[in-house]
């Protein structure tokens, strides 16, 4: 048989006010009200940051890079959201088009970590190697545009690199938030 | 990534606990339509982010287990520490005592004297002079202690 007690004496453990056992703790409650006021301001700041695009899909998230040779301009979102589609757009100038073709290299991070889903228009050919994929697109003349739909699965920070034949390399960082 | 789905479930549960705690208690024994919408909407929005596009049974079971574990841990902490219990549930608050309103508490909790009188009438108390004390409980109900009850 266990010697453990199953009962204990009733004690007046709940603090009383005016002989009523309520257990009010006004000091704690005042601290909590101060915390609530602070956290509502914090929530408001989060919402403002969200609308501005700090967490992606807004004005602050949009980025544009042009290579030093001015052969290509890249529009992308520097902050993306996991499992949410976004578009990376490549604008090609005349110097990027050689013999009616545009040869575009994109690094592995864009394909894997950032989850490249679709590419429009479809490339004439694609070749893997050098840490990425090289696409060849037929092009009649400048300006020309290629779009890649991205949909990253997981949060993280990803470095990418891209280059068009006849231009300089463009690098960047994309942060994926949950 | 399995760890990511478990993390999402735990975060979603804890975030909802925080939100419901902060949104505050309102007096009344039943949910008002306003609170009904709030609770269902918060739950639905949280669910979207937690489940995402992973609709497998394995994912559902693991996320339910995660939420169950989180709940168990919170309940255990609440039992072990009165400080945690106060953080999770809040504390009872006097709204009226010694024939005086606690005006600061009433305004901070967005409660009007009418709300207290509603509860008093439910106990057969006709006016404020029949109330010895009124207490806002942690679960949102207002307990009214009548003068007669204590022989005064």
mmCIF file of C-alpha atoms in Angstrom:
data_model
loop_
_atom_site.group_PDB
_atom_site.id
_atom_site.type_symbol
_atom_site.label_atom_id
_atom_site.label_comp_id
_atom_site.label_asym_id
_atom_site.label_seq_id
_atom_site.Cartn_x
_atom_site.Cartn_y
_atom_site.Cartn_z
ATOM 1 C CA UNK A 1 0.000 0.000 0.000
ATOM 2 C CA UNK A 2 1.218 3.434 -0.831
ATOM 3 C CA UNK A 3 1.725 5.791 2.091
ATOM 4 C CA UNK A 4 0.875 8.783 -0.099
ATOM 5 C CA UNK A 5 -1.712 11.183 1.318
ATOM 6 C CA UNK A 6 -4.833 11.648 -0.766
ATOM 7 C CA UNK A 7 -6.193 14.527 1.255
ATOM 8 C CA UNK A 8 -4.893 17.712 2.807
ATOM 9 C CA UNK A 9 -6.301 20.332 5.114
ATOM 10 C CA UNK A 10 -8.215 23.230 3.550
ATOM 11 C CA UNK A 11 -6.208 26.418 3.847
ATOM 12 C CA UNK A 12 -7.243 29.984 3.098
ATOM 13 C CA UNK A 13 -4.782 30.297 0.230
ATOM 14 C CA UNK A 14 -6.734 32.713 -1.985
ATOM 15 C CA UNK A 15 -6.077 36.356 -0.998
ATOM 16 C CA UNK A 16 -9.163 38.193 0.270
ATOM 17 C CA UNK A 17 -10.455 41.691 -0.336
ATOM 18 C CA UNK A 18 -13.274 42.807 1.952
ATOM 19 C CA UNK A 19 -13.522 39.244 3.270
ATOM 20 C CA UNK A 20 -14.200 37.945 -0.230
ATOM 21 C CA UNK A 21 -11.714 35.378 -1.513
ATOM 22 C CA UNK A 22 -11.093 36.616 -5.059
ATOM 23 C CA UNK A 23 -7.340 36.529 -5.525
ATOM 24 C CA UNK A 24 -7.186 39.880 -7.228
ATOM 25 C CA UNK A 25 -3.683 41.032 -8.132
ATOM 26 C CA UNK A 26 -3.864 44.633 -9.272
ATOM 27 C CA UNK A 27 -0.097 45.031 -9.585
ATOM 28 C CA UNK A 28 0.032 42.197 -12.079
ATOM 29 C CA UNK A 29 -3.025 43.507 -13.897
ATOM 30 C CA UNK A 30 -1.523 46.995 -14.256
ATOM 31 C CA UNK A 31 1.645 45.434 -15.695
ATOM 32 C CA UNK A 32 -0.521 43.441 -18.091
ATOM 33 C CA UNK A 33 -2.400 46.571 -19.229
ATOM 34 C CA UNK A 34 0.952 48.267 -19.902
ATOM 35 C CA UNK A 35 2.059 45.186 -21.895
ATOM 36 C CA UNK A 36 -1.208 45.255 -23.851
ATOM 37 C CA UNK A 37 -0.751 48.906 -24.770
ATOM 38 C CA UNK A 38 2.787 48.137 -25.968
ATOM 39 C CA UNK A 39 1.793 45.082 -27.949
ATOM 40 C CA UNK A 40 -1.037 46.885 -29.761
ATOM 41 C CA UNK A 41 1.519 49.452 -30.920
ATOM 42 C CA UNK A 42 3.816 46.591 -31.947
ATOM 43 C CA UNK A 43 0.978 44.944 -33.909
ATOM 44 C CA UNK A 44 0.254 48.250 -35.645
ATOM 45 C CA UNK A 45 3.920 48.613 -36.624
ATOM 46 C CA UNK A 46 3.904 45.035 -37.959
ATOM 47 C CA UNK A 47 0.852 45.822 -40.103
ATOM 48 C CA UNK A 48 2.380 49.053 -41.442
ATOM 49 C CA UNK A 49 5.603 47.187 -42.259
ATOM 50 C CA UNK A 50 3.551 44.489 -43.992
ATOM 51 C CA UNK A 51 1.632 46.998 -46.118
ATOM 52 C CA UNK A 52 4.904 48.700 -47.107
ATOM 53 C CA UNK A 53 6.342 45.352 -48.159
ATOM 54 C CA UNK A 54 8.926 44.624 -45.461
ATOM 55 C CA UNK A 55 7.611 41.044 -45.438
ATOM 56 C CA UNK A 56 7.267 40.820 -49.214
ATOM 57 C CA UNK A 57 4.582 41.576 -51.795
ATOM 58 C CA UNK A 58 4.856 45.345 -51.409
ATOM 59 C CA UNK A 59 6.684 48.475 -52.436
ATOM 60 C CA UNK A 60 9.798 47.924 -50.266
ATOM 61 C CA UNK A 61 10.161 44.333 -51.438
ATOM 62 C CA UNK A 62 10.541 45.220 -55.104
ATOM 63 C CA UNK A 63 14.082 45.423 -56.447
ATOM 64 C CA UNK A 64 15.640 46.225 -59.807
ATOM 65 C CA UNK A 65 19.194 45.533 -60.901
ATOM 66 C CA UNK A 66 20.920 46.382 -64.198
ATOM 67 C CA UNK A 67 24.211 44.834 -65.208
ATOM 68 C CA UNK A 68 27.232 47.058 -65.780
ATOM 69 C CA UNK A 69 27.107 46.510 -69.562
ATOM 70 C CA UNK A 70 23.430 47.578 -69.642
ATOM 71 C CA UNK A 71 22.502 44.400 -71.510
ATOM 72 C CA UNK A 72 19.902 43.216 -68.995
ATOM 73 C CA UNK A 73 17.678 44.623 -66.285
ATOM 74 C CA UNK A 74 16.248 42.322 -63.648
ATOM 75 C CA UNK A 75 13.044 42.968 -61.674
ATOM 76 C CA UNK A 76 12.511 40.751 -58.628
ATOM 77 C CA UNK A 77 11.306 40.779 -55.051
ATOM 78 C CA UNK A 78 14.111 40.941 -52.489
ATOM 79 C CA UNK A 79 11.703 39.552 -49.872
ATOM 80 C CA UNK A 80 9.449 36.650 -50.785
ATOM 81 C CA UNK A 81 6.946 34.564 -48.846
ATOM 82 C CA UNK A 82 7.136 30.774 -48.617
ATOM 83 C CA UNK A 83 4.613 28.892 -50.785
ATOM 84 C CA UNK A 84 3.582 32.158 -52.455
ATOM 85 C CA UNK A 85 4.191 32.778 -56.164
ATOM 86 C CA UNK A 86 6.182 35.757 -57.422
ATOM 87 C CA UNK A 87 7.600 36.799 -60.780
ATOM 88 C CA UNK A 88 11.234 37.464 -61.674
ATOM 89 C CA UNK A 89 11.412 39.444 -64.921
ATOM 90 C CA UNK A 90 14.454 39.757 -67.193
ATOM 91 C CA UNK A 91 14.473 42.693 -69.640
ATOM 92 C CA UNK A 92 17.008 42.353 -72.449
ATOM 93 C CA UNK A 93 18.534 45.265 -74.408
ATOM 94 C CA UNK A 94 19.887 45.067 -77.953
ATOM 95 C CA UNK A 95 23.390 44.090 -76.792
ATOM 96 C CA UNK A 96 21.985 40.920 -75.207
ATOM 97 C CA UNK A 97 20.619 39.639 -78.518
ATOM 98 C CA UNK A 98 23.212 37.874 -80.670
ATOM 99 C CA UNK A 99 22.250 36.187 -83.939
ATOM 100 C CA UNK A 100 18.567 36.331 -83.018
ATOM 101 C CA UNK A 101 19.085 34.573 -79.703
ATOM 102 C CA UNK A 102 19.342 35.453 -76.032
ATOM 103 C CA UNK A 103 21.500 33.197 -73.890
ATOM 104 C CA UNK A 104 20.590 33.514 -70.210
ATOM 105 C CA UNK A 105 22.339 31.852 -67.274
ATOM 106 C CA UNK A 106 20.583 31.555 -63.914
ATOM 107 C CA UNK A 107 22.168 30.021 -60.823
ATOM 108 C CA UNK A 108 20.974 26.870 -59.098
ATOM 109 C CA UNK A 109 19.426 28.802 -56.193
ATOM 110 C CA UNK A 110 16.771 30.304 -58.456
ATOM 111 C CA UNK A 111 15.849 26.881 -59.782
ATOM 112 C CA UNK A 112 15.940 24.891 -56.520
ATOM 113 C CA UNK A 113 15.750 26.984 -53.344
ATOM 114 C CA UNK A 114 13.552 29.709 -54.829
ATOM 115 C CA UNK A 115 11.431 27.109 -56.607
ATOM 116 C CA UNK A 116 11.326 28.197 -60.263
ATOM 117 C CA UNK A 117 7.965 26.839 -61.467
ATOM 118 C CA UNK A 118 7.413 28.154 -64.988
ATOM 119 C CA UNK A 119 9.391 30.100 -67.510
ATOM 120 C CA UNK A 120 7.733 32.218 -70.182
ATOM 121 C CA UNK A 121 8.317 32.086 -73.067
ATOM 122 C CA UNK A 122 9.564 28.523 -73.258
ATOM 123 C CA UNK A 123 13.304 28.423 -74.056
ATOM 124 C CA UNK A 124 14.569 26.877 -77.254
ATOM 125 C CA UNK A 125 17.032 24.857 -75.230
ATOM 126 C CA UNK A 126 18.303 24.526 -71.688
ATOM 127 C CA UNK A 127 21.714 23.319 -70.606
ATOM 128 C CA UNK A 128 22.782 22.448 -67.070
ATOM 129 C CA UNK A 129 26.252 23.135 -65.702
ATOM 130 C CA UNK A 130 28.462 25.754 -64.024
ATOM 131 C CA UNK A 131 26.207 25.773 -60.974
ATOM 132 C CA UNK A 132 23.030 26.622 -62.800
ATOM 133 C CA UNK A 133 21.025 26.407 -66.009
ATOM 134 C CA UNK A 134 21.639 28.204 -69.301
ATOM 135 C CA UNK A 135 18.581 28.913 -71.413
ATOM 136 C CA UNK A 136 18.525 29.988 -75.043
ATOM 137 C CA UNK A 137 15.564 32.030 -76.308
ATOM 138 C CA UNK A 138 14.881 33.076 -79.885
ATOM 139 C CA UNK A 139 14.563 36.890 -80.042
ATOM 140 C CA UNK A 140 13.570 39.204 -82.906
ATOM 141 C CA UNK A 141 14.916 42.416 -81.349
ATOM 142 C CA UNK A 142 15.057 44.614 -78.288
ATOM 143 C CA UNK A 143 13.339 45.129 -75.950
ATOM 144 C CA UNK A 144 12.690 41.498 -75.034
ATOM 145 C CA UNK A 145 11.387 40.026 -71.787
ATOM 146 C CA UNK A 146 11.523 36.661 -70.043
ATOM 147 C CA UNK A 147 9.599 35.859 -66.874
ATOM 148 C CA UNK A 148 10.235 33.123 -64.323
ATOM 149 C CA UNK A 149 7.605 32.261 -61.747
ATOM 150 C CA UNK A 150 9.136 31.529 -58.349
ATOM 151 C CA UNK A 151 7.478 29.753 -55.455
ATOM 152 C CA UNK A 152 9.919 28.980 -52.623
ATOM 153 C CA UNK A 153 8.838 26.182 -50.292
ATOM 154 C CA UNK A 154 10.806 27.115 -47.185
ATOM 155 C CA UNK A 155 12.053 30.257 -45.472
ATOM 156 C CA UNK A 156 15.713 31.196 -45.775
ATOM 157 C CA UNK A 157 18.239 33.581 -47.286
ATOM 158 C CA UNK A 158 19.351 32.783 -50.804
ATOM 159 C CA UNK A 159 22.110 34.265 -52.942
ATOM 160 C CA UNK A 160 21.518 34.139 -56.670
ATOM 161 C CA UNK A 161 23.459 35.038 -59.762
ATOM 162 C CA UNK A 162 22.367 35.548 -63.347
ATOM 163 C CA UNK A 163 24.076 36.660 -66.538
ATOM 164 C CA UNK A 164 23.147 37.180 -70.151
ATOM 165 C CA UNK A 165 25.625 36.563 -72.950
ATOM 166 C CA UNK A 166 27.043 39.975 -73.913
ATOM 167 C CA UNK A 167 26.469 41.399 -70.431
ATOM 168 C CA UNK A 168 27.894 41.316 -66.925
ATOM 169 C CA UNK A 169 26.865 39.109 -64.049
ATOM 170 C CA UNK A 170 24.118 40.292 -61.679
ATOM 171 C CA UNK A 171 24.006 38.953 -58.140
ATOM 172 C CA UNK A 172 21.544 39.458 -55.375
ATOM 173 C CA UNK A 173 20.025 38.167 -52.177
ATOM 174 C CA UNK A 174 16.428 37.054 -51.735
ATOM 175 C CA UNK A 175 15.047 36.533 -48.245
ATOM 176 C CA UNK A 176 12.155 34.100 -47.977
ATOM 177 C CA UNK A 177 9.933 34.667 -44.936
ATOM 178 C CA UNK A 178 7.552 32.012 -43.539
ATOM 179 C CA UNK B 1 10.427 19.496 -44.227
ATOM 180 C CA UNK B 2 8.680 17.755 -41.317
ATOM 181 C CA UNK B 3 10.268 19.956 -38.642
ATOM 182 C CA UNK B 4 8.891 23.030 -40.373
ATOM 183 C CA UNK B 5 5.291 21.743 -40.265
ATOM 184 C CA UNK B 6 5.667 20.897 -36.547
ATOM 185 C CA UNK B 7 7.081 24.366 -35.905
ATOM 186 C CA UNK B 8 4.179 25.953 -37.806
ATOM 187 C CA UNK B 9 1.631 24.040 -35.737
ATOM 188 C CA UNK B 10 3.294 25.026 -32.441
ATOM 189 C CA UNK B 11 3.663 28.646 -33.499
ATOM 190 C CA UNK B 12 0.055 28.823 -34.684
ATOM 191 C CA UNK B 13 -1.254 27.451 -31.387
ATOM 192 C CA UNK B 14 0.881 29.724 -29.203
ATOM 193 C CA UNK B 15 0.121 32.752 -31.361
ATOM 194 C CA UNK B 16 -3.617 32.088 -31.074
ATOM 195 C CA UNK B 17 -3.330 31.698 -27.289
ATOM 196 C CA UNK B 18 -1.581 35.090 -27.167
ATOM 197 C CA UNK B 19 -4.121 36.749 -29.463
ATOM 198 C CA UNK B 20 -7.147 35.447 -27.595
ATOM 199 C CA UNK B 21 -5.549 36.555 -24.307
ATOM 200 C CA UNK B 22 -4.839 40.038 -25.656
ATOM 201 C CA UNK B 23 -8.152 40.569 -27.411
ATOM 202 C CA UNK B 24 -9.535 40.395 -23.895
ATOM 203 C CA UNK B 25 -12.479 39.108 -21.946
ATOM 204 C CA UNK B 26 -15.914 40.512 -22.432
ATOM 205 C CA UNK B 27 -18.673 40.032 -19.927
ATOM 206 C CA UNK B 28 -21.388 37.512 -20.645
ATOM 207 C CA UNK B 29 -22.133 33.829 -20.367
ATOM 208 C CA UNK B 30 -22.482 33.297 -24.100
ATOM 209 C CA UNK B 31 -20.508 34.385 -27.123
ATOM 210 C CA UNK B 32 -21.898 37.449 -28.841
ATOM 211 C CA UNK B 33 -22.170 37.291 -32.669
ATOM 212 C CA UNK B 34 -19.215 39.682 -32.744
ATOM 213 C CA UNK B 35 -17.035 37.251 -30.736
ATOM 214 C CA UNK B 36 -18.346 34.307 -32.722
ATOM 215 C CA UNK B 37 -17.056 35.845 -35.953
ATOM 216 C CA UNK B 38 -13.726 36.727 -34.327
ATOM 217 C CA UNK B 39 -13.054 33.223 -33.035
ATOM 218 C CA UNK B 40 -13.996 31.424 -36.250
ATOM 219 C CA UNK B 41 -12.108 33.922 -38.385
ATOM 220 C CA UNK B 42 -8.938 33.714 -36.281
ATOM 221 C CA UNK B 43 -9.114 29.908 -36.347
ATOM 222 C CA UNK B 44 -9.661 29.753 -40.103
ATOM 223 C CA UNK B 45 -6.857 32.159 -40.909
ATOM 224 C CA UNK B 46 -4.428 30.332 -38.630
ATOM 225 C CA UNK B 47 -5.357 27.005 -40.166
ATOM 226 C CA UNK B 48 -4.483 28.227 -43.655
ATOM 227 C CA UNK B 49 -0.953 29.130 -42.623
ATOM 228 C CA UNK B 50 -0.392 26.049 -40.501
ATOM 229 C CA UNK B 51 -1.550 23.408 -42.975
ATOM 230 C CA UNK B 52 -0.428 25.166 -46.165
ATOM 231 C CA UNK B 53 -0.452 22.805 -49.114
ATOM 232 C CA UNK B 54 0.497 19.759 -47.024
ATOM 233 C CA UNK B 55 -2.791 17.894 -46.803
ATOM 234 C CA UNK B 56 -1.513 14.399 -45.956
ATOM 235 C CA UNK B 57 -2.944 12.444 -43.030
ATOM 236 C CA UNK B 58 0.581 12.126 -41.601
ATOM 237 C CA UNK B 59 0.898 15.895 -41.537
ATOM 238 C CA UNK B 60 -2.508 16.295 -39.900
ATOM 239 C CA UNK B 61 -1.735 13.697 -37.210
ATOM 240 C CA UNK B 62 1.697 15.192 -36.447
ATOM 241 C CA UNK B 63 0.315 18.714 -36.244
ATOM 242 C CA UNK B 64 -2.544 17.608 -33.980
ATOM 243 C CA UNK B 65 0.003 15.849 -31.744
ATOM 244 C CA UNK B 66 2.094 19.035 -31.691
ATOM 245 C CA UNK B 67 -0.867 21.172 -30.653
ATOM 246 C CA UNK B 68 -1.843 18.564 -28.034
ATOM 247 C CA UNK B 69 1.695 18.573 -26.606
ATOM 248 C CA UNK B 70 1.824 22.372 -26.530
ATOM 249 C CA UNK B 71 -1.494 22.446 -24.706
ATOM 250 C CA UNK B 72 -0.315 19.830 -22.202
ATOM 251 C CA UNK B 73 2.910 21.753 -21.515
ATOM 252 C CA UNK B 74 1.019 25.026 -21.020
ATOM 253 C CA UNK B 75 -1.483 23.309 -18.696
ATOM 254 C CA UNK B 76 1.393 21.755 -16.697
ATOM 255 C CA UNK B 77 3.212 25.088 -16.428
ATOM 256 C CA UNK B 78 -0.045 26.750 -15.393
ATOM 257 C CA UNK B 79 -0.494 24.192 -12.617
ATOM 258 C CA UNK B 80 3.102 24.469 -11.408
ATOM 259 C CA UNK B 81 3.392 28.254 -11.432
ATOM 260 C CA UNK B 82 0.857 30.816 -10.295
ATOM 261 C CA UNK B 83 2.730 33.421 -12.347
ATOM 262 C CA UNK B 84 2.164 31.387 -15.536
ATOM 263 C CA UNK B 85 -1.479 30.897 -14.529
ATOM 264 C CA UNK B 86 -1.872 34.664 -14.212
ATOM 265 C CA UNK B 87 -0.198 35.216 -17.577
ATOM 266 C CA UNK B 88 -2.419 32.666 -19.322
ATOM 267 C CA UNK B 89 -5.736 33.328 -17.597
ATOM 268 C CA UNK B 90 -5.421 36.789 -16.112
ATOM 269 C CA UNK B 91 -6.657 37.539 -12.608
ATOM 270 C CA UNK B 92 -10.159 38.206 -11.238
ATOM 271 C CA UNK B 93 -10.830 41.917 -10.931
ATOM 272 C CA UNK B 94 -13.156 43.840 -8.652
ATOM 273 C CA UNK B 95 -15.486 46.066 -10.632
ATOM 274 C CA UNK B 96 -17.466 47.310 -7.641
ATOM 275 C CA UNK B 97 -16.653 47.124 -3.949
ATOM 276 C CA UNK B 98 -17.677 49.084 -0.871
ATOM 277 C CA UNK B 99 -20.290 50.936 -2.944
ATOM 278 C CA UNK B 100 -17.621 52.326 -5.246
ATOM 279 C CA UNK B 101 -16.932 51.573 -8.882
ATOM 280 C CA UNK B 102 -13.405 50.659 -9.864
ATOM 281 C CA UNK B 103 -13.453 53.121 -12.750
ATOM 282 C CA UNK B 104 -9.934 52.345 -13.944
ATOM 283 C CA UNK B 105 -10.703 48.626 -14.194
ATOM 284 C CA UNK B 106 -14.048 49.278 -15.897
ATOM 285 C CA UNK B 107 -12.484 51.468 -18.582
ATOM 286 C CA UNK B 108 -9.428 49.253 -19.126
ATOM 287 C CA UNK B 109 -11.658 46.188 -19.556
ATOM 288 C CA UNK B 110 -14.239 48.098 -21.665
ATOM 289 C CA UNK B 111 -17.043 47.226 -19.260
ATOM 290 C CA UNK B 112 -19.965 49.510 -18.449
ATOM 291 C CA UNK B 113 -21.970 49.674 -15.256
ATOM 292 C CA UNK B 114 -24.921 48.361 -17.296
ATOM 293 C CA UNK B 115 -23.017 45.096 -17.827
ATOM 294 C CA UNK B 116 -22.711 44.659 -14.050
ATOM 295 C CA UNK B 117 -26.389 45.475 -13.536
ATOM 296 C CA UNK B 118 -27.303 42.889 -16.217
ATOM 297 C CA UNK B 119 -25.678 40.186 -14.113
ATOM 298 C CA UNK B 120 -27.171 41.566 -10.903
ATOM 299 C CA UNK B 121 -30.705 41.451 -12.345
ATOM 300 C CA UNK B 122 -30.157 37.809 -13.296
ATOM 301 C CA UNK B 123 -29.699 37.133 -9.550
ATOM 302 C CA UNK B 124 -32.832 39.071 -8.606
ATOM 303 C CA UNK B 125 -30.978 42.160 -7.404
ATOM 304 C CA UNK B 126 -33.037 45.248 -8.167
ATOM 305 C CA UNK B 127 -30.470 48.044 -7.884
ATOM 306 C CA UNK B 128 -26.834 48.796 -7.130
ATOM 307 C CA UNK B 129 -27.454 49.173 -3.419
ATOM 308 C CA UNK B 130 -28.112 45.431 -3.314
ATOM 309 C CA UNK B 131 -24.622 44.607 -4.573
ATOM 310 C CA UNK B 132 -21.844 44.089 -2.066
ATOM 311 C CA UNK B 133 -19.208 43.399 -4.691
ATOM 312 C CA UNK B 134 -18.936 42.614 -8.401
ATOM 313 C CA UNK B 135 -15.999 40.659 -9.757
ATOM 314 C CA UNK B 136 -14.921 40.128 -13.346
ATOM 315 C CA UNK B 137 -13.806 36.507 -13.448
ATOM 316 C CA UNK B 138 -10.936 35.233 -15.592
ATOM 317 C CA UNK B 139 -13.384 33.453 -17.922
ATOM 318 C CA UNK B 140 -15.293 36.685 -18.595
ATOM 319 C CA UNK B 141 -18.301 36.257 -16.368
ATOM 320 C CA UNK B 142 -19.216 38.898 -13.792
ATOM 321 C CA UNK B 143 -19.891 37.448 -10.341
ATOM 322 C CA UNK B 144 -22.220 39.574 -8.257
ATOM 323 C CA UNK B 145 -22.156 39.123 -4.483
ATOM 324 C CA UNK B 146 -25.380 40.451 -2.954
ATOM 325 C CA UNK B 147 -25.473 42.369 0.315
ATOM 326 C CA UNK B 148 -28.042 39.978 1.819
ATOM 327 C CA UNK B 149 -25.853 36.951 1.223
ATOM 328 C CA UNK B 150 -23.421 38.048 3.920
ATOM 329 C CA UNK B 151 -26.014 39.128 6.388
ATOM 330 C CA UNK B 152 -25.320 42.806 6.000
#
